[in-house]
GROMACS .gro file of C-alpha atoms in nm:
model
  425
    1MET     CA    1   2.460   0.630  -1.640
    2ASN     CA    2   2.671   0.845  -1.367
    3ALA     CA    3   2.857   0.596  -1.153
    4THR     CA    4   2.822   0.635  -0.794
    5ASP     CA    5   3.095   0.629  -0.524
    6ASP     CA    6   3.047   0.472  -0.179
    7THR     CA    7   2.888   0.745  -0.019
    8GLY     CA    8   2.591   0.749  -0.259
    9THR     CA    9   2.701   1.052  -0.450
   10ASP     CA   10   2.782   1.044  -0.833
   11GLU     CA   11   3.055   1.214  -1.038
   12SER     CA   12   2.813   1.509  -1.100
   13GLY     CA   13   2.752   1.560  -0.718
   14ILE     CA   14   2.390   1.477  -0.734
   15GLY     CA   15   2.295   1.226  -0.474
   16GLY     CA   16   2.246   0.860  -0.557
   17ARG     CA   17   1.905   0.875  -0.451
   18ILE     CA   18   1.653   1.108  -0.648
   19LEU     CA   19   1.515   1.288  -0.336
   20ASP     CA   20   1.859   1.311  -0.147
   21GLY     CA   21   1.880   1.661   0.041
   22VAL     CA   22   1.515   1.699   0.061
   23THR     CA   23   1.396   1.731   0.427
   24VAL     CA   24   1.023   1.625   0.542
   25LEU     CA   25   0.852   1.720   0.867
   26ASP     CA   26   0.596   1.494   0.928
   27LEU     CA   27   0.322   1.568   1.169
   28SER     CA   28   0.056   1.321   1.035
   29THR     CA   29  -0.082   1.020   1.217
   30PHE     CA   30  -0.235   0.693   1.089
   31VAL     CA   31  -0.196   0.607   0.726
   32THR     CA   32  -0.259   0.890   0.459
   33GLY     CA   33   0.045   1.091   0.559
   34GLY     CA   34   0.247   0.805   0.718
   35PHE     CA   35   0.244   0.613   0.377
   36CYS     CA   36   0.308   0.940   0.192
   37SER     CA   37   0.658   1.015   0.374
   38ALA     CA   38   0.755   0.631   0.361
   39MET     CA   39   0.739   0.690  -0.021
   40LEU     CA   40   0.922   0.983  -0.001
   41ALA     CA   41   1.185   0.813   0.254
   42ASN     CA   42   1.217   0.546   0.009
   43GLN     CA   43   1.349   0.764  -0.257
   44GLY     CA   44   1.596   0.943  -0.011
   45ALA     CA   45   1.423   1.220   0.151
   46GLU     CA   46   1.528   1.272   0.519
   47VAL     CA   47   1.176   1.216   0.696
   48VAL     CA   48   1.150   1.352   1.049
   49LYS     CA   49   0.816   1.187   1.219
   50ILE     CA   50   0.700   1.444   1.468
   51GLU     CA   51   0.506   1.249   1.749
   52GLN     CA   52   0.290   1.294   2.071
   53PRO     CA   53   0.518   1.270   2.328
   54GLY     CA   54   0.495   0.965   2.548
   55TYR     CA   55   0.224   0.805   2.294
   56GLY     CA   56   0.365   0.866   1.957
   57ASP     CA   57   0.131   0.794   1.606
   58ALA     CA   58  -0.185   0.627   1.706
   59VAL     CA   59  -0.076   0.333   1.458
   60ARG     CA   60   0.184   0.223   1.709
   61HIS     CA   61  -0.096   0.114   1.903
   62SER     CA   62  -0.313  -0.049   1.625
   63GLY     CA   63  -0.331  -0.429   1.695
   64PRO     CA   64  -0.302  -0.686   1.784
   65PRO     CA   65  -0.081  -0.833   1.687
   66PHE     CA   66   0.227  -0.681   1.867
   67ILE     CA   67   0.589  -0.789   1.842
   68LYS     CA   68   0.752  -0.708   2.235
   69GLY     CA   69   0.505  -0.364   2.234
   70GLU     CA   70   0.552  -0.267   1.849
   71SER     CA   71   0.292  -0.296   1.602
   72PRO     CA   72   0.410  -0.469   1.273
   73TYR     CA   73   0.158  -0.250   1.112
   74TYR     CA   74   0.337   0.058   1.236
   75TRP     CA   75   0.648  -0.077   1.049
   76THR     CA   76   0.518  -0.083   0.745
   77LEU     CA   77   0.409   0.279   0.750
   78SER     CA   78   0.749   0.398   0.928
   79TYR     CA   79   1.041   0.250   0.757
   80GLY     CA   80   1.347   0.534   0.682
   81LYS     CA   81   1.204   0.763   0.914
   82LYS     CA   82   1.345   0.936   1.241
   83SER     CA   83   1.108   0.996   1.541
   84LEU     CA   84   1.116   1.318   1.721
   85GLU     CA   85   0.872   1.400   2.033
   86LEU     CA   86   0.752   1.766   2.036
   87ASP     CA   87   0.474   1.873   2.284
   88LEU     CA   88   0.315   2.110   2.035
   89LYS     CA   89   0.097   2.276   2.347
   90ASN     CA   90   0.461   2.386   2.479
   91ASP     CA   91   0.589   2.733   2.360
   92ASP     CA   92   0.945   2.640   2.362
   93ALA     CA   93   0.856   2.341   2.144
   94LYS     CA   94   0.673   2.506   1.887
   95GLU     CA   95   0.957   2.745   1.893
   96ALA     CA   96   1.210   2.447   1.813
   97LEU     CA   97   0.963   2.348   1.560
   98TYR     CA   98   0.983   2.639   1.391
   99GLU     CA   99   1.355   2.648   1.365
  100LEU     CA  100   1.319   2.316   1.178
  101VAL     CA  101   1.071   2.431   0.950
  102GLU     CA  102   1.335   2.694   0.830
  103GLU     CA  103   1.520   2.426   0.693
  104ALA     CA  104   1.260   2.187   0.577
  105ASP     CA  105   1.119   2.124   0.227
  106ILE     CA  106   0.817   1.955   0.294
  107PHE     CA  107   0.579   1.972   0.575
  108ILE     CA  108   0.297   1.691   0.605
  109GLN     CA  109  -0.033   1.720   0.851
  110ASN     CA  110  -0.361   1.560   0.838
  111PHE     CA  111  -0.540   1.749   1.093
  112ARG     CA  112  -0.902   1.841   1.085
  113PRO     CA  113  -0.942   2.186   0.922
  114GLY     CA  114  -0.878   2.435   1.183
  115THR     CA  115  -0.673   2.228   1.412
  116ALA     CA  116  -0.329   2.326   1.250
  117GLU     CA  117  -0.442   2.710   1.327
  118ARG     CA  118  -0.518   2.646   1.678
  119LEU     CA  119  -0.161   2.478   1.697
  120ASP     CA  120   0.019   2.755   1.524
  121VAL     CA  121   0.149   2.519   1.243
  122ASP     CA  122  -0.067   2.630   0.981
  123TYR     CA  123   0.048   2.731   0.618
  124ASP     CA  124   0.074   3.134   0.700
  125THR     CA  125   0.242   3.065   1.028
  126LEU     CA  126   0.513   2.834   0.876
  127THR     CA  127   0.571   3.018   0.562
  128ASP     CA  128   0.665   3.319   0.784
  129HIS     CA  129   0.953   3.095   0.886
  130ASN     CA  130   1.001   2.925   0.545
  131GLU     CA  131   0.852   3.103   0.249
  132ASP     CA  132   0.969   2.834   0.013
  133LEU     CA  133   0.787   2.537   0.198
  134ILE     CA  134   0.582   2.319   0.037
  135TYR     CA  135   0.290   2.234   0.277
  136LEU     CA  136   0.055   1.947   0.219
  137ALA     CA  137  -0.291   1.960   0.432
  138ILE     CA  138  -0.451   1.639   0.404
  139SER     CA  139  -0.793   1.572   0.546
  140ALA     CA  140  -1.131   1.369   0.480
  141PHE     CA  141  -1.302   1.606   0.289
  142GLY     CA  142  -1.074   1.893   0.192
  143GLN     CA  143  -1.046   2.253   0.354
  144THR     CA  144  -1.350   2.367   0.160
  145GLY     CA  145  -1.710   2.242   0.128
  146PRO     CA  146  -2.010   2.159   0.338
  147TRP     CA  147  -1.841   1.827   0.490
  148ARG     CA  148  -1.486   2.011   0.548
  149GLU     CA  149  -1.508   2.008   0.944
  150ARG     CA  150  -1.630   1.641   0.959
  151SER     CA  151  -1.369   1.375   1.079
  152GLY     CA  152  -1.336   1.068   0.820
  153TYR     CA  153  -1.153   0.750   0.765
  154ASP     CA  154  -1.105   0.501   0.521
  155LEU     CA  155  -1.437   0.311   0.592
  156LEU     CA  156  -1.623   0.610   0.565
  157ILE     CA  157  -1.473   0.719   0.271
  158GLN     CA  158  -1.502   0.400   0.093
  159GLY     CA  159  -1.879   0.406   0.139
  160MET     CA  160  -1.903   0.771   0.044
  161SER     CA  161  -1.678   0.719  -0.264
  162GLY     CA  162  -1.910   0.455  -0.404
  163ILE     CA  163  -1.625   0.199  -0.389
  164MET     CA  164  -1.836  -0.007  -0.147
  165SER     CA  165  -2.156  -0.012  -0.384
  166VAL     CA  166  -1.962  -0.203  -0.621
  167THR     CA  167  -1.783  -0.453  -0.402
  168GLY     CA  168  -1.906  -0.758  -0.262
  169GLU     CA  169  -2.174  -1.017  -0.369
  170ALA     CA  170  -2.484  -0.910  -0.548
  171ASP     CA  171  -2.726  -1.049  -0.283
  172ARG     CA  172  -2.527  -0.944   0.016
  173GLN     CA  173  -2.448  -0.603   0.199
  174PRO     CA  174  -2.163  -0.388   0.064
  175ALA     CA  175  -1.817  -0.452   0.156
  176LYS     CA  176  -1.516  -0.283   0.180
  177VAL     CA  177  -1.194  -0.344   0.017
  178GLY     CA  178  -0.987  -0.528   0.275
  179LEU     CA  179  -0.704  -0.284   0.264
  180PRO     CA  180  -0.720   0.064   0.371
  181MET     CA  181  -0.755   0.137   0.023
  182THR     CA  182  -0.876   0.512   0.060
  183ASP     CA  183  -0.589   0.578   0.288
  184LEU     CA  184  -0.336   0.454   0.044
  185ILE     CA  185  -0.492   0.595  -0.270
  186THR     CA  186  -0.472   0.942  -0.084
  187ALA     CA  187  -0.114   0.891   0.010
  188MET     CA  188  -0.017   0.838  -0.317
  189TRP     CA  189  -0.163   1.130  -0.423
  190ALA     CA  190   0.008   1.326  -0.147
  191ALA     CA  191   0.351   1.173  -0.247
  192PHE     CA  192   0.291   1.276  -0.626
  193GLY     CA  193   0.149   1.610  -0.502
  194ALA     CA  194   0.483   1.668  -0.293
  195THR     CA  195   0.712   1.578  -0.573
  196THR     CA  196   0.550   1.755  -0.828
  197ALA     CA  197   0.557   2.070  -0.615
  198LEU     CA  198   0.941   2.025  -0.582
  199TYR     CA  199   0.971   2.005  -0.938
  200ARG     CA  200   0.770   2.326  -0.977
  201ARG     CA  201   0.975   2.509  -0.704
  202GLU     CA  202   1.300   2.416  -0.876
  203ARG     CA  203   1.168   2.566  -1.202
  204THR     CA  204   0.987   2.880  -1.001
  205GLY     CA  205   1.167   2.903  -0.677
  206GLU     CA  206   0.824   2.921  -0.522
  207GLY     CA  207   0.668   2.705  -0.215
  208GLU     CA  208   0.324   2.572  -0.236
  209TYR     CA  209   0.035   2.489  -0.038
  210ILE     CA  210  -0.144   2.169  -0.125
  211ASP     CA  211  -0.518   2.086  -0.009
  212LEU     CA  212  -0.613   1.706  -0.054
  213GLY     CA  213  -0.923   1.557   0.066
  214MET     CA  214  -0.960   1.153   0.073
  215LEU     CA  215  -1.299   1.166  -0.074
  216GLU     CA  216  -1.192   1.346  -0.401
  217ALA     CA  217  -0.887   1.191  -0.390
  218THR     CA  218  -1.052   0.855  -0.458
  219LEU     CA  219  -1.291   0.958  -0.725
  220PRO     CA  220  -1.045   0.923  -0.998
  221TRP     CA  221  -0.995   0.570  -0.939
  222LEU     CA  222  -1.357   0.476  -1.031
  223THR     CA  223  -1.245   0.487  -1.369
  224LYS     CA  224  -1.494   0.188  -1.523
  225GLN     CA  225  -1.767   0.253  -1.288
  226ALA     CA  226  -1.762   0.623  -1.341
  227GLY     CA  227  -1.755   0.543  -1.718
  228MET     CA  228  -2.063   0.360  -1.688
  229VAL     CA  229  -2.236   0.626  -1.486
  230PHE     CA  230  -2.135   0.883  -1.748
  231ALA     CA  231  -2.327   0.660  -2.024
  232GLY     CA  232  -2.614   0.641  -1.800
  233GLU     CA  233  -2.598   0.300  -1.708
  234GLU     CA  234  -2.613   0.149  -1.345
  235THR     CA  235  -2.347   0.012  -1.134
  236LYS     CA  236  -2.380  -0.261  -0.912
  237ARG     CA  237  -2.218  -0.537  -0.686
  238MET     CA  238  -2.101  -0.857  -0.901
  239GLY     CA  239  -1.879  -1.013  -0.678
  240THR     CA  240  -1.538  -1.093  -0.863
  241LYS     CA  241  -1.731  -1.052  -1.198
  242ASP     CA  242  -1.630  -0.743  -1.447
  243PRO     CA  243  -1.908  -0.493  -1.562
  244VAL     CA  244  -1.762  -0.485  -1.907
  245LEU     CA  245  -1.509  -0.792  -1.949
  246ALA     CA  246  -1.594  -1.166  -1.958
  247PRO     CA  247  -1.478  -1.395  -1.857
  248TYR     CA  248  -1.272  -1.165  -1.636
  249GLN     CA  249  -1.323  -1.317  -1.252
  250THR     CA  250  -1.262  -1.598  -1.006
  251PHE     CA  251  -1.372  -1.953  -1.079
  252GLU     CA  252  -1.371  -2.265  -0.843
  253THR     CA  253  -1.146  -2.533  -0.945
  254LYS     CA  254  -1.130  -2.912  -0.818
  255ASP     CA  255  -0.952  -2.770  -0.505
  256GLY     CA  256  -0.982  -2.396  -0.479
  257PHE     CA  257  -0.976  -2.083  -0.696
  258ILE     CA  258  -0.819  -1.943  -1.019
  259ASN     CA  259  -0.858  -1.594  -1.150
  260ILE     CA  260  -0.863  -1.594  -1.544
  261CYS     CA  261  -0.869  -1.243  -1.726
  262ILE     CA  262  -0.998  -1.229  -2.083
  263LEU     CA  263  -0.969  -0.901  -2.226
  264ASN     CA  264  -1.004  -0.943  -2.605
  265GLU     CA  265  -1.144  -1.221  -2.875
  266LYS     CA  266  -0.798  -1.364  -2.935
  267LEU     CA  267  -0.739  -1.440  -2.565
  268TRP     CA  268  -1.092  -1.577  -2.574
  269GLY     CA  269  -1.018  -1.833  -2.841
  270GLU     CA  270  -0.696  -1.942  -2.672
  271LEU     CA  271  -0.845  -1.974  -2.337
  272CYS     CA  272  -1.146  -2.215  -2.514
  273GLU     CA  273  -0.823  -2.399  -2.675
  274ALA     CA  274  -0.685  -2.474  -2.355
  275LEU     CA  275  -0.998  -2.566  -2.187
  276ASP     CA  276  -1.067  -2.802  -2.473
  277ARG     CA  277  -1.421  -2.612  -2.501
  278PRO     CA  278  -1.458  -2.532  -2.881
  279ASP     CA  279  -1.842  -2.516  -2.829
  280LEU     CA  280  -1.817  -2.191  -2.635
  281PRO     CA  281  -1.708  -1.968  -2.891
  282ALA     CA  282  -1.944  -2.091  -3.151
  283ASP     CA  283  -2.219  -2.046  -2.915
  284ASP     CA  284  -2.404  -1.708  -2.985
  285ARG     CA  285  -2.441  -1.652  -2.607
  286PHE     CA  286  -2.052  -1.648  -2.581
  287GLU     CA  287  -1.932  -1.532  -2.920
  288MET     CA  288  -1.812  -1.177  -2.838
  289ASN     CA  289  -1.736  -0.980  -2.532
  290ALA     CA  290  -2.095  -0.790  -2.556
  291ASP     CA  291  -2.257  -1.136  -2.551
  292ARG     CA  292  -2.049  -1.306  -2.278
  293VAL     CA  293  -2.109  -0.979  -2.055
  294GLU     CA  294  -2.503  -1.018  -2.134
  295HIS     CA  295  -2.442  -1.388  -2.037
  296LEU     CA  296  -2.228  -1.370  -1.731
  297ASP     CA  297  -2.382  -1.627  -1.530
  298GLU     CA  298  -2.452  -1.918  -1.821
  299LEU     CA  299  -2.075  -1.859  -1.888
  300GLU     CA  300  -1.959  -1.892  -1.533
  301ALA     CA  301  -2.157  -2.220  -1.517
  302GLU     CA  302  -1.992  -2.373  -1.822
  303ILE     CA  303  -1.643  -2.264  -1.720
  304GLU     CA  304  -1.641  -2.406  -1.386
  305ALA     CA  305  -1.816  -2.740  -1.494
  306THR     CA  306  -1.505  -2.798  -1.692
  307LEU     CA  307  -1.236  -2.645  -1.435
  308ALA     CA  308  -1.373  -2.902  -1.178
  309ASP     CA  309  -1.196  -3.172  -1.372
  310LYS     CA  310  -0.831  -3.031  -1.228
  311THR     CA  311  -0.678  -2.835  -0.944
  312THR     CA  312  -0.572  -2.490  -0.947
  313ASP     CA  313  -0.200  -2.576  -1.006
  314GLU     CA  314  -0.270  -2.808  -1.294
  315TRP     CA  315  -0.501  -2.516  -1.459
  316ILE     CA  316  -0.217  -2.260  -1.399
  317GLU     CA  317  -0.010  -2.493  -1.594
  318VAL     CA  318  -0.231  -2.551  -1.884
  319ILE     CA  319  -0.401  -2.222  -1.923
  320ALA     CA  320  -0.121  -1.978  -1.789
  321GLU     CA  321   0.223  -2.177  -1.859
  322ASP     CA  322   0.136  -2.358  -2.181
  323ALA     CA  323  -0.140  -2.151  -2.364
  324GLY     CA  324   0.000  -1.810  -2.207
  325VAL     CA  325  -0.348  -1.681  -2.115
  326PRO     CA  326  -0.381  -1.446  -1.822
  327ALA     CA  327  -0.459  -1.684  -1.492
  328GLY     CA  328  -0.337  -1.695  -1.169
  329PRO     CA  329  -0.413  -1.849  -0.831
  330VAL     CA  330  -0.566  -1.657  -0.535
  331TYR     CA  331  -0.302  -1.653  -0.276
  332SER     CA  332  -0.323  -1.581   0.080
  333VAL     CA  333  -0.121  -1.279   0.217
  334GLU     CA  334   0.164  -1.515   0.334
  335GLU     CA  335   0.168  -1.706   0.004
  336ALA     CA  336   0.202  -1.368  -0.189
  337LEU     CA  337   0.484  -1.250   0.043
  338ASP     CA  338   0.662  -1.561   0.002
  339SER     CA  339   0.597  -1.616  -0.383
  340PRO     CA  340   0.878  -1.732  -0.630
  341GLN     CA  341   0.839  -1.386  -0.832
  342ILE     CA  342   0.867  -1.171  -0.512
  343GLU     CA  343   1.166  -1.358  -0.406
  344ALA     CA  344   1.342  -1.301  -0.751
  345ARG     CA  345   1.275  -0.925  -0.719
  346GLY     CA  346   1.389  -0.883  -0.375
  347THR     CA  347   1.064  -0.753  -0.285
  348ILE     CA  348   1.105  -0.845   0.109
  349THR     CA  349   1.406  -0.782   0.243
  350GLU     CA  350   1.536  -0.731   0.621
  351ILE     CA  351   1.681  -0.418   0.829
  352GLU     CA  352   1.825  -0.415   1.173
  353HIS     CA  353   1.582  -0.284   1.417
  354PRO     CA  354   1.749  -0.109   1.769
  355GLU     CA  355   1.568  -0.370   1.998
  356LEU     CA  356   1.392  -0.631   1.786
  357GLY     CA  357   1.699  -0.744   1.539
  358GLU     CA  358   1.626  -0.826   1.194
  359VAL     CA  359   1.276  -0.727   1.092
  360PRO     CA  360   1.128  -0.759   0.762
  361VAL     CA  361   1.080  -0.486   0.495
  362ILE     CA  362   0.829  -0.460   0.174
  363GLU     CA  363   1.049  -0.266  -0.032
  364HIS     CA  364   0.867  -0.030  -0.281
  365PRO     CA  365   0.861  -0.126  -0.652
  366LEU     CA  366   1.020   0.182  -0.850
  367LYS     CA  367   1.326   0.020  -0.985
  368PHE     CA  368   1.514   0.315  -1.170
  369ARG     CA  369   1.810   0.215  -1.376
  370ASN     CA  370   2.000   0.572  -1.304
  371ALA     CA  371   1.928   0.619  -0.926
  372GLU     CA  372   1.919   0.412  -0.595
  373SER     CA  373   1.620   0.382  -0.378
  374GLY     CA  374   1.533   0.183  -0.085
  375PHE     CA  375   1.512   0.239   0.294
  376GLU     CA  376   1.802   0.309   0.519
  377LEU     CA  377   1.641   0.323   0.862
  378PRO     CA  378   1.419   0.072   1.039
  379PRO     CA  379   1.081   0.198   1.168
  380PRO     CA  380   1.190   0.434   1.452
  381LEU     CA  381   1.137   0.386   1.823
  382LEU     CA  382   0.936   0.649   2.010
  383GLY     CA  383   1.125   0.969   2.055
  384GLU     CA  384   1.467   0.764   1.935
  385HIS     CA  385   1.592   1.077   1.744
  386ASN     CA  386   1.497   1.355   1.989
  387ARG     CA  387   1.860   1.465   2.018
  388GLU     CA  388   1.996   1.363   1.697
  389VAL     CA  389   1.757   1.583   1.506
  390PHE     CA  390   1.833   1.883   1.704
  391ARG     CA  391   2.230   1.785   1.677
  392GLU     CA  392   2.212   1.792   1.291
  393HIS     CA  393   2.033   2.144   1.334
  394GLY     CA  394   2.349   2.265   1.507
  395TYR     CA  395   2.244   2.255   1.860
  396SER     CA  396   2.505   2.184   2.122
  397GLU     CA  397   2.438   1.931   2.397
  398ALA     CA  398   2.392   2.182   2.665
  399GLU     CA  399   2.105   2.336   2.410
  400ILE     CA  400   1.937   2.008   2.370
  401ASP     CA  401   1.964   1.935   2.754
  402ARG     CA  402   1.798   2.283   2.778
  403LEU     CA  403   1.522   2.190   2.551
  404SER     CA  404   1.448   1.877   2.739
  405GLU     CA  405   1.443   2.062   3.065
  406LEU     CA  406   1.190   2.320   2.914
  407GLY     CA  407   0.950   1.993   2.813
  408VAL     CA  408   0.999   2.034   2.457
  409PHE     CA  409   1.007   1.659   2.443
  410GLY     CA  410   0.699   1.615   2.683
  411ASP     CA  411   0.730   1.507   3.057
  412GLU     CA  412   0.907   1.190   2.975
  413GLY     CA  413   1.172   1.357   2.750
  414ASP     CA  414   1.486   1.161   2.784
  415ALA     CA  415   1.867   1.254   2.698
  416ASP     CA  416   1.938   0.907   2.581
  417ASP     CA  417   1.936   0.871   2.208
  418THR     CA  418   1.841   0.508   2.179
  419THR     CA  419   1.524   0.524   2.447
  420ALA     CA  420   1.180   0.536   2.295
  421ASP     CA  421   1.007   0.736   2.580
  422GLY     CA  422   0.664   0.581   2.653
  423ASN     CA  423   0.703   0.323   2.368
  424ASP     CA  424   0.584   0.015   2.615
  425ASP     CA  425   0.208  -0.063   2.495
   0.00000   0.00000   0.00000
């Protein structure tokens, strides 16, 4: 392992974080591009978040709740970035963007197909300024196909991908996953695509165009349910039950709920021993996994009759701690963020915000032995880095003043680095 000095550079001259030296221009709004570029920032990339003057990314306004006008939801997507307001309807702003593109490595947008061309920020236009650029175009349905021009958000994609058809109780309406799941799935594919394209560029010297649609980004995650379809079987909503494993679900205890996960016959035997129910594996209905899947309702009734005798915490000690069988409580989000395991891993940290003091950070989970990672900047105020970004590209103060006078930063453009123009919602 190469030692790093206090500048974050190791003895080989390579930055201490894997993406040190990589510059990302992110024109996207909401989650797909935002979480992607946050992942890149966590690994050391310089991410410049290009926003609509006076309003910014729409996720800034997603709430309540708000804390002094800021959406904490926005924080979770924007750690580690710089904010630059650019009015892309202004020709001078476009020319300024093109100069930034000349030194950029990755460009992200999530416009509906055709919009980038109308704004003159499409792949062909930008690669006239930087032929090595990695250009990531994210949309609901991709750049081709009969649905390409449709708009789409997480709820629509959860429905159209089949996720909602297998989420929820059997006798209730389809349910969406409580998280913006398909946005986050797409964001992870986007970050994966961008970094693999960077690797390819290192080998070939060539830039890349990446066409990523949310719908097809989600389908590979169907795994188990897709396998059932391939086998000619019907998928359905089963609550917390699993279509191919049993018991693998949520059960009610004396005071709450517990999740129990049995993936093989060894674990099944150990669970029955912990429950003091030797009769269960001796029952023909429950002997093997396939038998248990066929008799899920009867199995649930038998297990819950036993679990009703103790609290969730008592059963966690018996099943998980003593017997070593996979089992865990159903935490609230607050409990999940404050669990002793998360505290021990240092997952929740804090970072200094220019107006709010210390704000919480959910650190990303990759812990490299030979590289550093983590967020170095708080979620930026709108337009906080208007001047800084251009200073770093060699502009003089007079030249930046002229950009402001030309309306590059919008009508509300301000020469003060620390002012978040228009961020008062």
